[in-house]
mmCIF file of C-alpha atoms in Angstrom:
data_model
loop_
_atom_site.group_PDB
_atom_site.id
_atom_site.type_symbol
_atom_site.label_atom_id
_atom_site.label_comp_id
_atom_site.label_asym_id
_atom_site.label_seq_id
_atom_site.Cartn_x
_atom_site.Cartn_y
_atom_site.Cartn_z
ATOM 1 C CA UNK A 1 -4.645 -30.716 2.501
ATOM 2 C CA UNK A 2 -5.913 -28.266 5.085
ATOM 3 C CA UNK A 3 -3.884 -25.106 4.491
ATOM 4 C CA UNK A 4 -3.887 -22.136 6.856
ATOM 5 C CA UNK A 5 -2.887 -18.586 5.945
ATOM 6 C CA UNK A 6 -1.942 -15.462 7.834
ATOM 7 C CA UNK A 7 -4.779 -13.411 6.334
ATOM 8 C CA UNK A 8 -4.293 -10.050 8.063
ATOM 9 C CA UNK A 9 -3.217 -8.403 4.806
ATOM 10 C CA UNK A 10 -5.831 -10.303 2.787
ATOM 11 C CA UNK A 11 -8.649 -8.594 4.687
ATOM 12 C CA UNK A 12 -7.098 -5.275 5.723
ATOM 13 C CA UNK A 13 -4.403 -4.177 3.260
ATOM 14 C CA UNK A 14 -5.378 -2.279 0.102
ATOM 15 C CA UNK A 15 -1.955 -2.311 -1.590
ATOM 16 C CA UNK A 16 0.780 -4.778 -2.551
ATOM 17 C CA UNK A 17 0.757 -7.310 0.290
ATOM 18 C CA UNK A 18 -3.021 -7.412 0.303
ATOM 19 C CA UNK A 19 -3.212 -7.848 -3.456
ATOM 20 C CA UNK A 20 -0.641 -10.656 -3.311
ATOM 21 C CA UNK A 21 -2.681 -12.465 -0.654
ATOM 22 C CA UNK A 22 -6.030 -12.085 -2.398
ATOM 23 C CA UNK A 23 -4.691 -13.071 -5.824
ATOM 24 C CA UNK A 24 -2.935 -16.179 -4.499
ATOM 25 C CA UNK A 25 -5.975 -17.384 -2.536
ATOM 26 C CA UNK A 26 -8.162 -16.881 -5.601
ATOM 27 C CA UNK A 27 -5.745 -18.919 -7.696
ATOM 28 C CA UNK A 28 -5.490 -21.742 -5.173
ATOM 29 C CA UNK A 29 -9.249 -21.978 -4.685
ATOM 30 C CA UNK A 30 -9.800 -21.970 -8.439
ATOM 31 C CA UNK A 31 -7.093 -24.354 -9.652
ATOM 32 C CA UNK A 32 -6.790 -26.620 -6.605
ATOM 33 C CA UNK A 33 -10.362 -26.985 -5.276
ATOM 34 C CA UNK A 34 -9.572 -30.346 -3.681
ATOM 35 C CA UNK A 35 -7.888 -28.588 -0.739
ATOM 36 C CA UNK A 36 -9.392 -26.574 2.119
ATOM 37 C CA UNK A 37 -8.101 -23.038 2.733
ATOM 38 C CA UNK A 38 -8.403 -21.356 6.128
ATOM 39 C CA UNK A 39 -7.879 -17.588 6.328
ATOM 40 C CA UNK A 40 -6.770 -16.658 9.841
ATOM 41 C CA UNK A 41 -7.992 -13.082 10.287
ATOM 42 C CA UNK A 42 -7.168 -11.277 13.564
ATOM 43 C CA UNK A 43 -10.046 -8.773 13.269
ATOM 44 C CA UNK A 44 -13.295 -8.485 11.282
ATOM 45 C CA UNK A 45 -13.075 -6.190 8.244
ATOM 46 C CA UNK A 46 -15.540 -4.659 5.814
ATOM 47 C CA UNK A 47 -12.833 -3.822 3.241
ATOM 48 C CA UNK A 48 -12.689 -7.240 1.596
ATOM 49 C CA UNK A 49 -14.810 -10.360 1.811
ATOM 50 C CA UNK A 50 -13.247 -13.789 1.523
ATOM 51 C CA UNK A 51 -13.111 -15.399 -1.913
ATOM 52 C CA UNK A 52 -16.550 -16.848 -2.566
ATOM 53 C CA UNK A 53 -15.843 -20.558 -2.556
ATOM 54 C CA UNK A 54 -16.953 -23.507 -0.440
ATOM 55 C CA UNK A 55 -13.341 -24.480 0.223
ATOM 56 C CA UNK A 56 -12.282 -21.051 1.581
ATOM 57 C CA UNK A 57 -13.023 -20.370 5.257
ATOM 58 C CA UNK A 58 -12.466 -17.245 7.345
ATOM 59 C CA UNK A 59 -11.312 -17.938 10.906
ATOM 60 C CA UNK A 60 -11.491 -15.195 13.565
ATOM 61 C CA UNK A 61 -10.288 -15.339 17.177
ATOM 62 C CA UNK A 62 -13.110 -16.841 19.236
ATOM 63 C CA UNK A 63 -12.352 -16.168 22.901
ATOM 64 C CA UNK A 64 -12.602 -12.758 24.594
ATOM 65 C CA UNK A 65 -8.870 -12.789 25.377
ATOM 66 C CA UNK A 66 -7.901 -13.614 21.794
ATOM 67 C CA UNK A 67 -10.209 -10.927 20.427
ATOM 68 C CA UNK A 68 -8.865 -8.368 22.909
ATOM 69 C CA UNK A 69 -5.229 -9.156 22.106
ATOM 70 C CA UNK A 70 -5.604 -10.004 18.421
ATOM 71 C CA UNK A 71 -1.967 -9.177 17.606
ATOM 72 C CA UNK A 72 -0.796 -11.781 20.106
ATOM 73 C CA UNK A 73 -3.320 -14.261 18.698
ATOM 74 C CA UNK A 74 -1.934 -13.724 15.203
ATOM 75 C CA UNK A 75 1.720 -13.907 16.183
ATOM 76 C CA UNK A 76 1.564 -16.874 18.580
ATOM 77 C CA UNK A 77 -1.733 -18.036 20.116
ATOM 78 C CA UNK A 78 -3.177 -18.920 16.703
ATOM 79 C CA UNK A 79 -1.223 -22.191 16.900
ATOM 80 C CA UNK A 80 -3.994 -23.692 19.059
ATOM 81 C CA UNK A 81 -6.567 -22.903 16.373
ATOM 82 C CA UNK A 82 -4.334 -24.404 13.681
ATOM 83 C CA UNK A 83 -4.128 -27.651 15.620
ATOM 84 C CA UNK A 84 -7.904 -27.747 16.268
ATOM 85 C CA UNK A 85 -8.564 -27.225 12.561
ATOM 86 C CA UNK A 86 -6.188 -30.033 11.601
ATOM 87 C CA UNK A 87 -3.994 -27.708 9.528
ATOM 88 C CA UNK A 88 -1.373 -29.630 7.536
ATOM 89 C CA UNK A 89 0.496 -26.564 6.263
ATOM 90 C CA UNK A 90 0.634 -22.935 7.329
ATOM 91 C CA UNK A 91 1.617 -20.154 4.898
ATOM 92 C CA UNK A 92 2.779 -16.815 6.262
ATOM 93 C CA UNK A 93 1.944 -14.571 3.322
ATOM 94 C CA UNK A 94 4.009 -11.575 4.407
ATOM 95 C CA UNK A 95 7.343 -12.221 6.133
ATOM 96 C CA UNK A 96 5.997 -13.822 9.327
ATOM 97 C CA UNK A 97 4.990 -17.136 10.864
ATOM 98 C CA UNK A 98 3.641 -17.736 14.391
ATOM 99 C CA UNK A 99 6.316 -17.961 17.072
ATOM 100 C CA UNK A 100 7.027 -21.577 17.944
ATOM 101 C CA UNK A 101 5.034 -23.121 15.108
ATOM 102 C CA UNK A 102 7.931 -25.497 14.430
ATOM 103 C CA UNK A 103 7.178 -27.165 17.797
ATOM 104 C CA UNK A 104 3.616 -28.091 16.784
ATOM 105 C CA UNK A 105 4.572 -30.429 13.941
ATOM 106 C CA UNK A 106 2.742 -28.192 11.455
ATOM 107 C CA UNK A 107 4.923 -27.494 8.456
ATOM 108 C CA UNK A 108 5.168 -23.938 7.239
ATOM 109 C CA UNK A 109 6.026 -21.711 4.310
ATOM 110 C CA UNK A 110 6.794 -18.009 4.484
ATOM 111 C CA UNK A 111 6.708 -15.576 1.574
ATOM 112 C CA UNK A 112 9.491 -13.011 1.735
ATOM 113 C CA UNK A 113 8.667 -10.033 -0.460
ATOM 114 C CA UNK A 114 11.774 -7.933 0.124
ATOM 115 C CA UNK A 115 14.395 -6.849 2.644
ATOM 116 C CA UNK A 116 13.947 -3.128 2.004
ATOM 117 C CA UNK A 117 14.231 -2.286 5.705
ATOM 118 C CA UNK A 118 17.746 -3.786 5.633
ATOM 119 C CA UNK A 119 18.776 -2.027 2.429
ATOM 120 C CA UNK A 120 17.280 1.362 3.349
ATOM 121 C CA UNK A 121 17.186 1.444 7.181
ATOM 122 C CA UNK A 122 17.303 5.252 7.146
ATOM 123 C CA UNK A 123 13.788 5.244 5.681
ATOM 124 C CA UNK A 124 12.411 3.413 8.734
ATOM 125 C CA UNK A 125 12.480 4.046 12.464
ATOM 126 C CA UNK A 126 15.207 2.158 14.328
ATOM 127 C CA UNK A 127 12.510 0.334 16.312
ATOM 128 C CA UNK A 128 10.821 -0.869 13.109
ATOM 129 C CA UNK A 129 14.116 -2.012 11.580
ATOM 130 C CA UNK A 130 14.864 -4.066 14.689
ATOM 131 C CA UNK A 131 11.326 -5.478 14.887
ATOM 132 C CA UNK A 132 11.246 -6.445 11.216
ATOM 133 C CA UNK A 133 14.652 -8.089 11.480
ATOM 134 C CA UNK A 134 13.540 -10.253 14.402
ATOM 135 C CA UNK A 135 10.321 -11.292 12.660
ATOM 136 C CA UNK A 136 12.015 -11.962 9.331
ATOM 137 C CA UNK A 137 14.888 -13.956 10.808
ATOM 138 C CA UNK A 138 12.502 -16.016 12.945
ATOM 139 C CA UNK A 139 10.414 -16.830 9.880
ATOM 140 C CA UNK A 140 13.398 -17.669 7.697
ATOM 141 C CA UNK A 141 14.993 -19.849 10.376
ATOM 142 C CA UNK A 142 11.910 -21.825 11.387
ATOM 143 C CA UNK A 143 9.786 -22.064 8.226
ATOM 144 C CA UNK A 144 10.080 -25.376 6.416
ATOM 145 C CA UNK A 145 10.485 -23.563 3.082
ATOM 146 C CA UNK A 146 10.874 -19.937 2.031
ATOM 147 C CA UNK A 147 9.201 -18.402 -1.017
ATOM 148 C CA UNK A 148 10.982 -15.369 -2.491
ATOM 149 C CA UNK A 149 8.911 -13.368 -4.968
ATOM 150 C CA UNK A 150 11.920 -12.541 -7.152
ATOM 151 C CA UNK A 151 15.498 -13.570 -7.777
ATOM 152 C CA UNK A 152 16.451 -10.199 -6.276
ATOM 153 C CA UNK A 153 14.775 -11.100 -2.987
ATOM 154 C CA UNK A 154 16.393 -14.544 -3.019
ATOM 155 C CA UNK A 155 19.828 -12.936 -3.458
ATOM 156 C CA UNK A 156 19.113 -10.555 -0.590
ATOM 157 C CA UNK A 157 18.089 -13.416 1.700
ATOM 158 C CA UNK A 158 21.323 -15.225 0.899
ATOM 159 C CA UNK A 159 23.575 -12.156 1.104
ATOM 160 C CA UNK A 160 22.021 -10.274 4.027
ATOM 161 C CA UNK A 161 20.587 -13.089 6.164
ATOM 162 C CA UNK A 162 22.924 -15.924 5.099
ATOM 163 C CA UNK A 163 19.986 -18.231 4.311
ATOM 164 C CA UNK A 164 20.806 -21.521 2.593
ATOM 165 C CA UNK A 165 19.817 -21.036 -1.039
ATOM 166 C CA UNK A 166 18.479 -24.602 -1.190
ATOM 167 C CA UNK A 167 15.754 -23.601 1.281
ATOM 168 C CA UNK A 168 14.439 -20.833 -1.001
ATOM 169 C CA UNK A 169 12.050 -21.188 -3.932
ATOM 170 C CA UNK A 170 11.391 -18.257 -6.275
ATOM 171 C CA UNK A 171 7.668 -18.029 -7.001
ATOM 172 C CA UNK A 172 6.694 -14.964 -8.981
ATOM 173 C CA UNK A 173 3.401 -13.307 -8.214
ATOM 174 C CA UNK A 174 0.550 -12.639 -10.569
ATOM 175 C CA UNK A 175 -1.984 -9.825 -10.495
ATOM 176 C CA UNK A 176 -5.746 -9.652 -10.689
ATOM 177 C CA UNK A 177 -6.867 -11.146 -14.039
ATOM 178 C CA UNK A 178 -9.101 -8.112 -14.663
ATOM 179 C CA UNK A 179 -6.027 -6.182 -15.853
ATOM 180 C CA UNK A 180 -5.819 -8.486 -18.881
ATOM 181 C CA UNK A 181 -9.414 -7.757 -19.880
ATOM 182 C CA UNK A 182 -10.087 -4.987 -22.373
ATOM 183 C CA UNK A 183 -12.311 -2.347 -20.793
ATOM 184 C CA UNK A 184 -14.928 -1.012 -23.219
ATOM 185 C CA UNK A 185 -14.852 2.679 -24.155
ATOM 186 C CA UNK A 186 -18.165 3.451 -22.492
ATOM 187 C CA UNK A 187 -16.965 2.120 -19.135
ATOM 188 C CA UNK A 188 -13.710 4.049 -19.437
ATOM 189 C CA UNK A 189 -15.580 7.270 -20.126
ATOM 190 C CA UNK A 190 -17.700 6.726 -17.027
ATOM 191 C CA UNK A 191 -14.493 6.429 -14.980
ATOM 192 C CA UNK A 192 -12.935 9.431 -16.730
ATOM 193 C CA UNK A 193 -15.888 11.677 -15.910
ATOM 194 C CA UNK A 194 -16.336 10.290 -12.412
ATOM 195 C CA UNK A 195 -12.775 11.197 -11.394
ATOM 196 C CA UNK A 196 -12.365 14.167 -13.769
ATOM 197 C CA UNK A 197 -9.418 12.580 -15.574
ATOM 198 C CA UNK A 198 -7.812 14.414 -18.528
ATOM 199 C CA UNK A 199 -8.005 13.017 -22.056
ATOM 200 C CA UNK A 200 -4.269 12.275 -22.051
ATOM 201 C CA UNK A 201 -2.031 11.613 -19.054
ATOM 202 C CA UNK A 202 1.006 9.770 -17.801
ATOM 203 C CA UNK A 203 0.418 7.554 -14.763
ATOM 204 C CA UNK A 204 2.309 6.890 -11.525
ATOM 205 C CA UNK A 205 0.992 4.297 -9.061
ATOM 206 C CA UNK A 206 2.420 3.457 -5.652
ATOM 207 C CA UNK A 207 3.036 4.747 -2.165
ATOM 208 C CA UNK A 208 4.569 8.217 -2.275
ATOM 209 C CA UNK A 209 7.810 7.429 -0.484
ATOM 210 C CA UNK A 210 11.402 8.242 -1.310
ATOM 211 C CA UNK A 211 12.194 4.827 -2.749
ATOM 212 C CA UNK A 212 9.383 5.116 -5.315
ATOM 213 C CA UNK A 213 11.071 8.209 -6.784
ATOM 214 C CA UNK A 214 8.128 10.479 -7.601
ATOM 215 C CA UNK A 215 10.320 13.583 -7.378
ATOM 216 C CA UNK A 216 12.396 12.512 -10.368
ATOM 217 C CA UNK A 217 9.208 11.817 -12.321
ATOM 218 C CA UNK A 218 8.067 15.368 -11.584
ATOM 219 C CA UNK A 219 11.461 16.703 -12.659
ATOM 220 C CA UNK A 220 11.199 14.660 -15.867
ATOM 221 C CA UNK A 221 7.795 16.155 -16.586
ATOM 222 C CA UNK A 222 9.281 19.595 -16.024
ATOM 223 C CA UNK A 223 12.068 18.837 -18.516
ATOM 224 C CA UNK A 224 9.536 17.485 -20.993
ATOM 225 C CA UNK A 225 7.878 20.910 -21.145
ATOM 226 C CA UNK A 226 4.599 19.363 -22.255
ATOM 227 C CA UNK A 227 0.978 20.086 -21.451
ATOM 228 C CA UNK A 228 0.325 16.401 -20.757
ATOM 229 C CA UNK A 229 -0.224 15.973 -16.993
ATOM 230 C CA UNK A 230 0.884 13.262 -14.621
ATOM 231 C CA UNK A 231 -1.812 11.451 -12.637
ATOM 232 C CA UNK A 232 -0.501 10.140 -9.307
ATOM 233 C CA UNK A 233 -2.316 7.389 -7.404
ATOM 234 C CA UNK A 234 -0.953 6.819 -3.914
ATOM 235 C CA UNK A 235 -0.635 8.215 -0.423
ATOM 236 C CA UNK A 236 2.375 9.548 1.434
ATOM 237 C CA UNK A 237 3.728 11.620 4.295
ATOM 238 C CA UNK A 238 6.900 13.682 4.616
ATOM 239 C CA UNK A 239 8.284 12.723 1.213
ATOM 240 C CA UNK A 240 4.991 13.620 -0.455
ATOM 241 C CA UNK A 241 5.184 17.078 1.125
ATOM 242 C CA UNK A 242 8.725 17.424 -0.208
ATOM 243 C CA UNK A 243 7.496 16.603 -3.719
ATOM 244 C CA UNK A 244 4.583 19.014 -3.403
ATOM 245 C CA UNK A 245 6.941 21.779 -2.252
ATOM 246 C CA UNK A 246 9.015 21.239 -5.405
ATOM 247 C CA UNK A 247 5.858 21.342 -7.529
ATOM 248 C CA UNK A 248 4.802 24.637 -5.966
ATOM 249 C CA UNK A 249 8.286 26.144 -6.201
ATOM 250 C CA UNK A 250 8.389 25.439 -9.944
ATOM 251 C CA UNK A 251 4.729 26.275 -10.659
ATOM 252 C CA UNK A 252 3.880 22.757 -11.818
ATOM 253 C CA UNK A 253 0.532 22.476 -10.009
ATOM 254 C CA UNK A 254 -1.450 22.281 -13.246
ATOM 255 C CA UNK A 255 0.658 19.349 -14.470
ATOM 256 C CA UNK A 256 0.432 17.040 -11.447
ATOM 257 C CA UNK A 257 -2.881 15.517 -10.367
ATOM 258 C CA UNK A 258 -2.837 13.753 -6.988
ATOM 259 C CA UNK A 259 -5.865 11.633 -7.721
ATOM 260 C CA UNK A 260 -6.043 10.115 -4.243
ATOM 261 C CA UNK A 261 -6.725 13.603 -2.854
ATOM 262 C CA UNK A 262 -9.767 14.225 -5.048
ATOM 263 C CA UNK A 263 -13.086 14.374 -3.221
ATOM 264 C CA UNK A 264 -14.698 11.970 -5.687
ATOM 265 C CA UNK A 265 -12.004 9.407 -4.881
ATOM 266 C CA UNK A 266 -12.083 9.811 -1.109
ATOM 267 C CA UNK A 267 -15.838 9.290 -1.032
ATOM 268 C CA UNK A 268 -15.871 6.320 -3.408
ATOM 269 C CA UNK A 269 -15.187 2.856 -1.971
ATOM 270 C CA UNK A 270 -15.058 1.390 -5.483
ATOM 271 C CA UNK A 271 -11.976 3.439 -6.379
ATOM 272 C CA UNK A 272 -9.609 0.817 -4.948
ATOM 273 C CA UNK A 273 -11.204 -1.955 -7.001
ATOM 274 C CA UNK A 274 -9.090 -3.700 -9.670
ATOM 275 C CA UNK A 275 -11.790 -2.875 -12.239
ATOM 276 C CA UNK A 276 -11.344 0.866 -11.649
ATOM 277 C CA UNK A 277 -7.562 0.652 -11.747
ATOM 278 C CA UNK A 278 -7.655 -1.415 -14.938
ATOM 279 C CA UNK A 279 -9.784 1.245 -16.637
ATOM 280 C CA UNK A 280 -7.431 4.023 -15.532
ATOM 281 C CA UNK A 281 -4.383 2.044 -16.720
ATOM 282 C CA UNK A 282 -5.973 1.519 -20.127
ATOM 283 C CA UNK A 283 -6.642 5.253 -20.509
ATOM 284 C CA UNK A 284 -3.063 6.314 -19.739
ATOM 285 C CA UNK A 285 -0.208 6.985 -22.154
ATOM 286 C CA UNK A 286 2.368 5.111 -20.075
ATOM 287 C CA UNK A 287 3.099 3.871 -16.562
ATOM 288 C CA UNK A 288 6.081 5.721 -15.052
ATOM 289 C CA UNK A 289 7.686 3.550 -12.375
ATOM 290 C CA UNK A 290 11.399 4.408 -11.894
ATOM 291 C CA UNK A 291 11.655 2.971 -8.377
ATOM 292 C CA UNK A 292 15.078 2.661 -6.788
ATOM 293 C CA UNK A 293 14.268 -0.732 -5.293
ATOM 294 C CA UNK A 294 11.405 -3.241 -5.228
ATOM 295 C CA UNK A 295 10.701 -6.787 -4.169
ATOM 296 C CA UNK A 296 8.742 -7.311 -7.381
ATOM 297 C CA UNK A 297 6.999 -4.148 -8.638
ATOM 298 C CA UNK A 298 3.413 -5.252 -9.203
ATOM 299 C CA UNK A 299 2.277 -2.029 -11.004
ATOM 300 C CA UNK A 300 4.731 -2.922 -13.781
ATOM 301 C CA UNK A 301 3.046 -6.297 -14.280
ATOM 302 C CA UNK A 302 -0.424 -4.768 -14.061
ATOM 303 C CA UNK A 303 0.577 -2.312 -16.798
ATOM 304 C CA UNK A 304 1.976 -5.051 -19.046
ATOM 305 C CA UNK A 305 -1.297 -6.972 -18.738
ATOM 306 C CA UNK A 306 -3.187 -3.741 -19.483
ATOM 307 C CA UNK A 307 -1.191 -3.220 -22.695
ATOM 308 C CA UNK A 308 0.166 -0.003 -21.243
ATOM 309 C CA UNK A 309 3.793 0.928 -22.045
ATOM 310 C CA UNK A 310 6.024 1.011 -18.957
ATOM 311 C CA UNK A 311 9.014 3.176 -18.125
ATOM 312 C CA UNK A 312 10.839 1.586 -15.204
ATOM 313 C CA UNK A 313 14.271 1.243 -13.609
ATOM 314 C CA UNK A 314 17.188 -0.787 -14.888
ATOM 315 C CA UNK A 315 18.030 -1.876 -11.322
ATOM 316 C CA UNK A 316 16.740 -4.190 -8.579
ATOM 317 C CA UNK A 317 14.154 -6.795 -9.646
ATOM 318 C CA UNK A 318 12.431 -4.555 -12.178
ATOM 319 C CA UNK A 319 14.135 -6.103 -15.238
ATOM 320 C CA UNK A 320 12.755 -9.451 -13.990
ATOM 321 C CA UNK A 321 9.240 -8.057 -13.888
ATOM 322 C CA UNK A 322 9.404 -6.041 -17.105
ATOM 323 C CA UNK A 323 11.518 -8.418 -19.209
ATOM 324 C CA UNK A 324 11.976 -7.148 -22.756
ATOM 325 C CA UNK A 325 8.609 -5.394 -22.619
ATOM 326 C CA UNK A 326 9.591 -2.280 -20.675
ATOM 327 C CA UNK A 327 11.573 0.889 -21.403
ATOM 328 C CA UNK A 328 14.451 1.033 -18.900
ATOM 329 C CA UNK A 329 16.049 4.109 -17.369
ATOM 330 C CA UNK A 330 18.525 5.052 -14.657
ATOM 331 C CA UNK A 331 16.211 6.017 -11.759
ATOM 332 C CA UNK A 332 18.668 8.748 -10.738
ATOM 333 C CA UNK A 333 18.305 10.434 -14.135
ATOM 334 C CA UNK A 334 15.288 12.700 -14.640
ATOM 335 C CA UNK A 335 16.671 13.311 -18.130
ATOM 336 C CA UNK A 336 16.432 9.631 -19.081
ATOM 337 C CA UNK A 337 12.897 9.441 -17.687
ATOM 338 C CA UNK A 338 11.902 12.514 -19.715
ATOM 339 C CA UNK A 339 13.413 11.081 -22.904
ATOM 340 C CA UNK A 340 11.461 7.855 -22.361
ATOM 341 C CA UNK A 341 8.199 9.730 -21.862
ATOM 342 C CA UNK A 342 8.781 11.783 -24.989
ATOM 343 C CA UNK A 343 9.697 8.742 -27.088
ATOM 344 C CA UNK A 344 6.703 6.680 -26.005
ATOM 345 C CA UNK A 345 4.359 9.570 -26.732
ATOM 346 C CA UNK A 346 5.845 10.456 -30.119
ATOM 347 C CA UNK A 347 7.175 7.160 -31.523
ATOM 348 C CA UNK A 348 4.150 4.989 -32.214
ATOM 349 C CA UNK A 349 6.233 2.094 -33.514
ATOM 350 C CA UNK A 350 8.252 1.979 -30.285
ATOM 351 C CA UNK A 351 5.042 2.220 -28.276
ATOM 352 C CA UNK A 352 3.439 -0.654 -30.176
ATOM 353 C CA UNK A 353 6.567 -2.808 -29.860
ATOM 354 C CA UNK A 354 6.632 -2.304 -26.093
ATOM 355 C CA UNK A 355 2.952 -3.178 -25.823
ATOM 356 C CA UNK A 356 3.380 -6.401 -27.800
ATOM 357 C CA UNK A 357 6.574 -7.496 -26.035
ATOM 358 C CA UNK A 358 5.074 -6.576 -22.685
ATOM 359 C CA UNK A 359 1.976 -8.665 -23.338
ATOM 360 C CA UNK A 360 4.107 -11.648 -24.322
ATOM 361 C CA UNK A 361 6.312 -11.291 -21.250
ATOM 362 C CA UNK A 362 3.246 -11.062 -19.019
ATOM 363 C CA UNK A 363 2.306 -14.602 -20.059
ATOM 364 C CA UNK A 364 5.075 -15.788 -17.723
ATOM 365 C CA UNK A 365 3.006 -14.482 -14.808
ATOM 366 C CA UNK A 366 -0.446 -15.906 -15.439
ATOM 367 C CA UNK A 367 -2.493 -16.679 -12.365
ATOM 368 C CA UNK A 368 -2.277 -20.398 -13.059
ATOM 369 C CA UNK A 369 1.509 -20.446 -13.544
ATOM 370 C CA UNK A 370 2.099 -18.460 -10.372
ATOM 371 C CA UNK A 371 -0.376 -20.578 -8.408
ATOM 372 C CA UNK A 372 1.190 -23.790 -9.706
ATOM 373 C CA UNK A 373 4.631 -22.680 -8.528
ATOM 374 C CA UNK A 374 3.341 -22.116 -4.991
ATOM 375 C CA UNK A 375 1.470 -25.427 -4.929
ATOM 376 C CA UNK A 376 4.678 -27.160 -6.020
ATOM 377 C CA UNK A 377 6.346 -25.768 -2.882
ATOM 378 C CA UNK A 378 3.483 -27.043 -0.719
ATOM 379 C CA UNK A 379 3.738 -30.484 -2.256
ATOM 380 C CA UNK A 380 7.471 -30.614 -1.602
ATOM 381 C CA UNK A 381 6.895 -30.555 2.122
ATOM 382 C CA UNK A 382 3.496 -32.220 2.593
ATOM 383 C CA UNK A 383 3.328 -35.582 0.878
#
C-alpha cells in the first residue's frame, strides 16, 4: 500500500499530537516495511526530521501557490498530490481529513483524540469551538473509518456527534520506546546537573491549562507540608499566571520549579527529546497527573514504562491508561492528591506494587501492539 499522512503535527508539534504521529510512523515503518509511507508536510521544519527509513517519504507543497497558501494545500489542495502519488489510503492523524477526499476514490482514516472543545467550550474561543466542530464533523462523516484513541473518546463520538459505533475502532497509542529503557546513573546525573534538578522531586508534565489541574497539585503540596519540591514541565498562559499568583500568595516559590522557564532549558534544543524526558521521569518520586479530562493521557503511560509511580484521576479515560498500576484520586480533592503523594513517598511496599503493576499494564501498549491495531484498520478498508 501507498499510505499518506497529514504530517503537520509530525514535523511541527512538540507535545501530544506530534508524539502520537511520530511514534505511529516509527511503528509502521518498522513492523510493516512492505508499505510506502508519505508524510504530507505543509511547511519545512527543523524541529523533527522524518523517520530514517527508505519507505518513509516527506512530501512538501511544490508550486508557488501551494507554498504560499500551505494551510489551503493541507486542508484541500493536497488531494491532487495524493492522486499523483498513487495513494491508496490517507490517514488524518489529528481530527482532520482533506475536504472532498471522499470524491477522489481514496479511502481514509481519521484519528480522533478527544472532543474536549465540546465538553469544555468555555476554555476555548467561540470561533475555535465552531471551527473544530466543523472540521471534526466533516472528518467523522466522510472518513471511511474512525480511530478513537480510547473508549472514552469513542463514547464521546457516539454521544456528542451521534456517530455509528460500528464505524469506530479503538486503537490505543503507544509512546516512545526509550521510556522503557533504564537510564544509567551517570547519564541521569548529567541531566540533573544540566537542569539543576533537586535530588528528590515530584513531577508534573503537560500544558499548564485549567483542565490539567496544576492548581490542585500545588494545593496538595501545600497540605503535604514537605520540603520535597514539585518540578513542572509545560507551558501556559492565563491559567499559569493564576497558579503562580497562588504560589506567591502562599509563599510556595521554593517548592515549585517551573522547569520550562529555566535558562538552561530554553537554550537547549535537546530538552524536548524523549531521552531527556525519560531520564527526568526516572529521577522523580512520582508523576502527579490529576487531570479533569483527557483523550488518553500519554504522560501516564510514559511514567508506567519508566517504572515511575503515577497519581492520576479516577475519571475520564485515565483508568483505561493507568489500569491497576496507578494510584487514583478525585481530581477535585487536593486532600486526596496530598494523601497519595505522602503514601507513595513513605510506603515503599505500595510504591513497589504500583511500579510492578504499572509495568505489567504498560505491556498492553507496546509499540507493536498499537501499530498492529492501526494496521488492522487499514486492512479492513484496503484489500
